[in-house]
Tab-separated table of C-alpha atoms in Angstrom:
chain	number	residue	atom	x	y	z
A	1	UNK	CA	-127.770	95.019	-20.998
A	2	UNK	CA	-127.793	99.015	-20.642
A	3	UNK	CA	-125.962	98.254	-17.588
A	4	UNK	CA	-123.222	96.423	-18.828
A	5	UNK	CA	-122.922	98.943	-21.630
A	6	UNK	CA	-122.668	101.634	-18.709
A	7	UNK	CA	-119.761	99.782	-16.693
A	8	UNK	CA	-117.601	99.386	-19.673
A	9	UNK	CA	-118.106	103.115	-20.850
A	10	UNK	CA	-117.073	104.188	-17.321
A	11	UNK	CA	-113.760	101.781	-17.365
A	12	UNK	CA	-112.942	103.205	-20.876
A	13	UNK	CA	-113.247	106.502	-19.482
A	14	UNK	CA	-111.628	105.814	-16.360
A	15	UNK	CA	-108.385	104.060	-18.780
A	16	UNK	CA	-108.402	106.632	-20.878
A	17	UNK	CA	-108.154	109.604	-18.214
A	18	UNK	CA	-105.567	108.000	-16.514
A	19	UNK	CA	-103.422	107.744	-20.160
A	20	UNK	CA	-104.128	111.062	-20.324
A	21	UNK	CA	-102.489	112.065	-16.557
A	22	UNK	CA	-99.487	109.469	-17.305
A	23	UNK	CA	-98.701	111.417	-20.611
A	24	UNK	CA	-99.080	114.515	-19.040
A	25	UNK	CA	-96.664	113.534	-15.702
A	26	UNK	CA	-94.402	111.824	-17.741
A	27	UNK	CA	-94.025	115.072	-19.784
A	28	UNK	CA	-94.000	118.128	-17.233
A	29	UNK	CA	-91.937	115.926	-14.769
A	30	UNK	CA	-89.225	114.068	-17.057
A	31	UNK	CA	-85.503	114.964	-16.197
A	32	UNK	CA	-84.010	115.839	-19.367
A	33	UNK	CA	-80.553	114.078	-19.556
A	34	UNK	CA	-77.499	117.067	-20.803
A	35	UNK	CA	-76.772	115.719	-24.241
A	36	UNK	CA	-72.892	116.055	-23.164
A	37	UNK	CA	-73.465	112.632	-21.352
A	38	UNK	CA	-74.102	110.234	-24.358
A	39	UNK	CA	-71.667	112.739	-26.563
A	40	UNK	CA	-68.782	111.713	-23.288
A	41	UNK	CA	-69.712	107.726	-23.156
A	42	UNK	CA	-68.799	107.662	-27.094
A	43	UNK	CA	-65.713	108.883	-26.515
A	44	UNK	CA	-65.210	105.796	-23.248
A	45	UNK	CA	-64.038	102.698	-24.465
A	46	UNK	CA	-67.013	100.812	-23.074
A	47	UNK	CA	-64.777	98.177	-20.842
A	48	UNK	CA	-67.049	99.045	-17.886
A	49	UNK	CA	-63.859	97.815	-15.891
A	50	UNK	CA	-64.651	100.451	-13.061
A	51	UNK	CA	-60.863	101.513	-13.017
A	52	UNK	CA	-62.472	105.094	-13.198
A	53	UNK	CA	-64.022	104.656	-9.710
A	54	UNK	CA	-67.436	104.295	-11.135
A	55	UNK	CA	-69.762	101.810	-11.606
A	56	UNK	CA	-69.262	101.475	-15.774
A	57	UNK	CA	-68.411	104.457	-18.750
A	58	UNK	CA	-72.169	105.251	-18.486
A	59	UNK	CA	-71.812	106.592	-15.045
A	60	UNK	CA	-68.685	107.624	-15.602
A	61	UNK	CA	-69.872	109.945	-18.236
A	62	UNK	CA	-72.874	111.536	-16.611
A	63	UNK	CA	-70.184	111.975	-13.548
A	64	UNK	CA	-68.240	113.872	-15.599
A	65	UNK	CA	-70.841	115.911	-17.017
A	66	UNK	CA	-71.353	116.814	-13.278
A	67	UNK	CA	-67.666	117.944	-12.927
A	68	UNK	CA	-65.755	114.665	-12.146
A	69	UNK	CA	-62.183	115.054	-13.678
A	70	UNK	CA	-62.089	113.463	-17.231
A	71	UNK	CA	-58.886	111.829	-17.063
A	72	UNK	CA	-59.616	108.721	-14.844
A	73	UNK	CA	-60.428	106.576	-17.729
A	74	UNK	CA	-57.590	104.326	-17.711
A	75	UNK	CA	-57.804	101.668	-20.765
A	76	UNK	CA	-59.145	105.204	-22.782
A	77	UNK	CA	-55.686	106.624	-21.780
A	78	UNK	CA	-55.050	110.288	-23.245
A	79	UNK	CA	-56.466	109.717	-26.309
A	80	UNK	CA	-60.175	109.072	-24.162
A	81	UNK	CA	-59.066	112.149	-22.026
A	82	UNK	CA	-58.381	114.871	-24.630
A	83	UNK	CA	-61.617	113.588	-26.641
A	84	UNK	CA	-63.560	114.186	-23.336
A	85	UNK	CA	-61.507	117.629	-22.165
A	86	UNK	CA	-63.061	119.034	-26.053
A	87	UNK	CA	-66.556	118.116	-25.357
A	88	UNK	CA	-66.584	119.702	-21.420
A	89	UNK	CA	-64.381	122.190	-22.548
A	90	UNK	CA	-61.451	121.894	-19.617
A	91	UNK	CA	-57.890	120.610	-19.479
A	92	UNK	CA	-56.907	117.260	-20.105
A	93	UNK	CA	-54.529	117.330	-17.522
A	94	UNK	CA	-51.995	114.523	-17.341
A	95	UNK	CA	-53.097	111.048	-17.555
A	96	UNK	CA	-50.849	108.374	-15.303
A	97	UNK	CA	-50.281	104.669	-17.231
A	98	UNK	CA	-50.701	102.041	-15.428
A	99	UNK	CA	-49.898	97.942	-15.678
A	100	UNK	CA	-50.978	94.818	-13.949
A	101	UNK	CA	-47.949	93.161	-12.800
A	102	UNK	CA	-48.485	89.715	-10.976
A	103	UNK	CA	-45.960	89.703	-7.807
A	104	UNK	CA	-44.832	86.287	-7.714
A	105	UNK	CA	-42.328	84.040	-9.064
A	106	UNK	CA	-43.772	80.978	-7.969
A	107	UNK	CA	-43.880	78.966	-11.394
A	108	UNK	CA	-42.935	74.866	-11.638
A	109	UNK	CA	-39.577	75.681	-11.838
A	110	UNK	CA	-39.610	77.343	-8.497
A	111	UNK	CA	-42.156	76.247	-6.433
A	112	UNK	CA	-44.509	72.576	-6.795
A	113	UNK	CA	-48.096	71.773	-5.580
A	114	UNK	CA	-48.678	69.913	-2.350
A	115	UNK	CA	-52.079	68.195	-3.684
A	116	UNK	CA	-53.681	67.441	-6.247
A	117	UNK	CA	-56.338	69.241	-7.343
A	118	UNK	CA	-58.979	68.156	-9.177
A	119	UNK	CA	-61.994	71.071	-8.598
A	120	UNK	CA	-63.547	73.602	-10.820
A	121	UNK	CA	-60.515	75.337	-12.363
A	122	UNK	CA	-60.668	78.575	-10.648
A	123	UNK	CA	-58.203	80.162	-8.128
A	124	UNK	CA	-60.697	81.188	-5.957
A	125	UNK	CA	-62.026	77.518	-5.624
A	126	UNK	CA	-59.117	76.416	-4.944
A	127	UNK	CA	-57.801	78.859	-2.643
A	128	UNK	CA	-61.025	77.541	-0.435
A	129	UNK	CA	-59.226	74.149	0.143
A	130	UNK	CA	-56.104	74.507	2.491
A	131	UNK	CA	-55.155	77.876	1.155
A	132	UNK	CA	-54.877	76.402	-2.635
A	133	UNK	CA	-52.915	73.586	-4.315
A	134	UNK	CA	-49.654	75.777	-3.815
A	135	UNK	CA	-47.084	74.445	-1.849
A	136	UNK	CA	-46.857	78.752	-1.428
A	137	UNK	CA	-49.679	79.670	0.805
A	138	UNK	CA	-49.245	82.618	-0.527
A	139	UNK	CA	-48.592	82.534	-4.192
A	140	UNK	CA	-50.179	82.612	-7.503
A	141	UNK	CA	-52.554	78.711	-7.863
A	142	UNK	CA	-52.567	78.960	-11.925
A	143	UNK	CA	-56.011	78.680	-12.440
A	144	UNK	CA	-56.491	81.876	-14.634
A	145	UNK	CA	-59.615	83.690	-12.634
A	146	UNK	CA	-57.558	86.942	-13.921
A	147	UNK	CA	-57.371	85.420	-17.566
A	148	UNK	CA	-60.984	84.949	-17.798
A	149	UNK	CA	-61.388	88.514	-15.788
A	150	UNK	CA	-59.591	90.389	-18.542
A	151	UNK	CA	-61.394	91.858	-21.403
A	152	UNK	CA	-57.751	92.689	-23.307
A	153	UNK	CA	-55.959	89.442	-23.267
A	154	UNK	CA	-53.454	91.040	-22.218
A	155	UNK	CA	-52.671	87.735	-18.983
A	156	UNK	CA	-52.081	84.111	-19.606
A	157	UNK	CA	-51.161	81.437	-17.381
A	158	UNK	CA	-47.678	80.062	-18.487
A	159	UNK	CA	-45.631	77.087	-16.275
A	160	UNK	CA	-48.419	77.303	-13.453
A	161	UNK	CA	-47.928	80.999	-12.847
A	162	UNK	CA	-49.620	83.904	-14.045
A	163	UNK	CA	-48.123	86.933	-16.852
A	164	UNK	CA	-48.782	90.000	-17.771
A	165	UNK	CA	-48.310	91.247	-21.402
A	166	UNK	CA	-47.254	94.905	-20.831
A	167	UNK	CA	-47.953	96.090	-24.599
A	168	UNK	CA	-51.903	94.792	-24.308
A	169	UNK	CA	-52.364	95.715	-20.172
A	170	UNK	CA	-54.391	98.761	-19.893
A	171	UNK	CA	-54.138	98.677	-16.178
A	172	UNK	CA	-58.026	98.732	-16.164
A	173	UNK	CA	-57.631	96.354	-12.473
A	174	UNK	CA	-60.057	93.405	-13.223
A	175	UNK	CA	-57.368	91.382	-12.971
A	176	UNK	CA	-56.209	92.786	-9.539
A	177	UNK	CA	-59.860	92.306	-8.531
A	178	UNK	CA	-60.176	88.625	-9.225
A	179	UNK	CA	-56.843	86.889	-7.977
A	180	UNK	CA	-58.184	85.702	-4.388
A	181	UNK	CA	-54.432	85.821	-3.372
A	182	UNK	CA	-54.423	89.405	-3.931
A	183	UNK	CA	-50.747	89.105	-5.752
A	184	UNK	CA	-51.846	91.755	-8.979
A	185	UNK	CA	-50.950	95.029	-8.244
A	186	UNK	CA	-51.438	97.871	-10.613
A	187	UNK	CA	-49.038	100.069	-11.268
A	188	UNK	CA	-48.213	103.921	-12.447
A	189	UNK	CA	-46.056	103.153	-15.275
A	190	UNK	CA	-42.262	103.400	-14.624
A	191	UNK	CA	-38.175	101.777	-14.227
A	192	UNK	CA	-39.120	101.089	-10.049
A	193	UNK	CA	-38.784	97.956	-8.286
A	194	UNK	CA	-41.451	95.471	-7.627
A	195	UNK	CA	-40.767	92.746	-4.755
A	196	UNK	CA	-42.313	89.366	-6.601
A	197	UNK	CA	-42.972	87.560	-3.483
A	198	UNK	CA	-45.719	87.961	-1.043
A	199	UNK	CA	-44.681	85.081	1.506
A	200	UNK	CA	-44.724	85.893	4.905
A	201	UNK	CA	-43.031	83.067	6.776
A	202	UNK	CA	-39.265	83.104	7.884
A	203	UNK	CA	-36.771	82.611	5.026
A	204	UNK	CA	-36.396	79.204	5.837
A	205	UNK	CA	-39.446	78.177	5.201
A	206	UNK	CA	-40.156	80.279	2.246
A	207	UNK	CA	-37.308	79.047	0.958
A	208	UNK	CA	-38.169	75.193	1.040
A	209	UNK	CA	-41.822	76.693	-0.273
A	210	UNK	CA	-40.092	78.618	-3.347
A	211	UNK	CA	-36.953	78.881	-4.551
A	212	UNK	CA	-37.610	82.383	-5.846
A	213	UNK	CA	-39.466	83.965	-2.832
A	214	UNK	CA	-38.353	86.685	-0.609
A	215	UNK	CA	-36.338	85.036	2.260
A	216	UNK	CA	-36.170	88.421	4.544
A	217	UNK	CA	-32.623	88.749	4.425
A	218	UNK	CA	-32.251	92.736	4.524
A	219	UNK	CA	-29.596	93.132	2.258
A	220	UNK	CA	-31.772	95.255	0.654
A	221	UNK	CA	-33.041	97.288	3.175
A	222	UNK	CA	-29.316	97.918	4.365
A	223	UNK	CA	-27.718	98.965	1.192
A	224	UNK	CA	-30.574	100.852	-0.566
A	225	UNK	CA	-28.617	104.513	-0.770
A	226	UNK	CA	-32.586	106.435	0.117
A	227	UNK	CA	-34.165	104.309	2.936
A	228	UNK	CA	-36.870	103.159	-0.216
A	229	UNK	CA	-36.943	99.289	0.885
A	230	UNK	CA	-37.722	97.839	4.145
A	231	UNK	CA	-38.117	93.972	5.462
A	232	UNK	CA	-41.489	93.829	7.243
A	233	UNK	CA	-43.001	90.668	8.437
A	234	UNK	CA	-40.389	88.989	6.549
A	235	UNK	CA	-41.125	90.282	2.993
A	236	UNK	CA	-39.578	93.430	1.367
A	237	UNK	CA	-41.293	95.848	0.828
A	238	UNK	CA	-40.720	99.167	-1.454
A	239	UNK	CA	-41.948	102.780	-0.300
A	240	UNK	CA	-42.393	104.505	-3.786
A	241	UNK	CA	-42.077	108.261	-2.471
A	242	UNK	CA	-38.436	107.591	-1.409
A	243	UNK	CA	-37.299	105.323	-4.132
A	244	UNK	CA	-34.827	106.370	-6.722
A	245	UNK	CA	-35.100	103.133	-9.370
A	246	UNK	CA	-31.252	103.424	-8.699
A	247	UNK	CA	-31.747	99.318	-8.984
A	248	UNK	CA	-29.151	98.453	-6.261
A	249	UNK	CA	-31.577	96.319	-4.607
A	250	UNK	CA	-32.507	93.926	-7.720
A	251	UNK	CA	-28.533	93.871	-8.038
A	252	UNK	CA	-28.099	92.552	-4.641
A	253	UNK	CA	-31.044	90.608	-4.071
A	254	UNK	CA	-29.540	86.908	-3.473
A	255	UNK	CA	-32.907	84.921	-4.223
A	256	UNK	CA	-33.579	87.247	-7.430
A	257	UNK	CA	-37.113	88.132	-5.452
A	258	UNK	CA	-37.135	91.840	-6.890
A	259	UNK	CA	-38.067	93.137	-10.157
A	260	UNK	CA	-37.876	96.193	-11.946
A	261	UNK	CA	-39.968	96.417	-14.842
A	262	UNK	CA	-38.579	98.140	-18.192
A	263	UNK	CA	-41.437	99.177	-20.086
């Protein structure tokens, strides 16, 4: 009996001792967190969209705290970035606004399916079976993945194609992420023009695809006054540096493929 007595004396002892060094290590070796990081994260609009660069607002804030800048928050906007600039103590600086915009015009009116499709409603399904239901290879397949990837409501399919509501987009890019067909671009903010096609065959082609696509036809590229707009592999496309939003090529564009965007 003594013995028994004696074996679960020494386990006590032996449990008790190592509390006592877990306490101890968990108190002399702890990495205190800089307050600044939960005071930051209150100030994030908690999307967790990763727009920022980071991995959510969480490690978004503690980057800051470290000396990231604290204007790449992009649904907190300025507001988030001046709120942030008070508790580090820096510059705001300028914050850039950006939209979603969906680069296609391939709705029913335009465009039609070549199968039915009767799988999970999801683009990315869908684009696993012969490129998608889209008689566009290359176009938008309807099936809202970027609806159900936006936490603003701020896209909705409409007519088979998706749309962007400019007043709710925060340009967070969840939406950009999800579309398999890689046609949702984000944006800076701003009167330039956006090509809404991303068809690569010849014109032809495109043009028995979707009535609205980009058939290649360089009248564009020829008459835009700063060199901003060239035809490669048979889509237009716009080099932002050079452009002047002068608008000559929407104006000229025969298929009504380009887009400027008046916020």
């Amino acid at each position: 009996m003594s013995s028994i007595i004696i074996a679960v004396a020494t386990l006590t002892a032996v449990g008790l001792l190592g509390a006592v060094i877990l306490v101890l290590a968990a108190h002399f070796m702890q990495v205190r967190e800089d307050e600044r990081v939960g005071q930051v994260q209150e100030c994030l609009p908690g999307a967790n969209c990763g727009a920022c660069g980071y991995a959510g607002c969480a490690d978004y804030a503690k980057a800051i705290v470290e000396g990231a800048p604290v204007n790449k928050c992009v649904p907190g906007g300025a507001k988030a970035a001046a709120a942030v600039a008070a508790i580090m103590g820096v510059s705001a600086g300028d914050v850039v606004k950006r939209r979603a915009i969906v680069a296609c015009q391939g709705n029913y009116d335009n465009t039609q399916d070549k199968y039915a499709y009767e799988g999970i409603s999801s683009c990315k399904a869908c684009a696993a079976l012969y490129a998608g239901s889209s008689a566009c290879e290359y176009g938008c397949l309807g099936y809202g993945d970027c609806v159900k990837a936006c936490q603003f409501d701020a896209i909705h399919v409409e007519n088979g194609l998706a749309r962007v509501d400019q007043s709710k987009c925060t340009g967070c890019g969840a939406c950009e992420q999800a579309c398999p067909k890689k046609i949702i671009w984000i944006r800076p903010e701003g009167e330039k023009p956006v090509v809404m096609c991303a068809n690569h065959n010849r014109g032809a082609l495109t043009r028995k695809e979707c009535s609205a696509g980009c058939i290649g036809c360089m009248k564009c590229e020829k008459n835009c006054p700063t060199g901003a707009i060239r035809v490669t592999n048979n889509v237009a496309r716009v080099d932002y540096d050079k452009c002047a939003g002068c608008g000559k090529c929407e104006e000229l564009c025969p298929v009504h493929a380009i887009y400027i965007p008046r916020m």
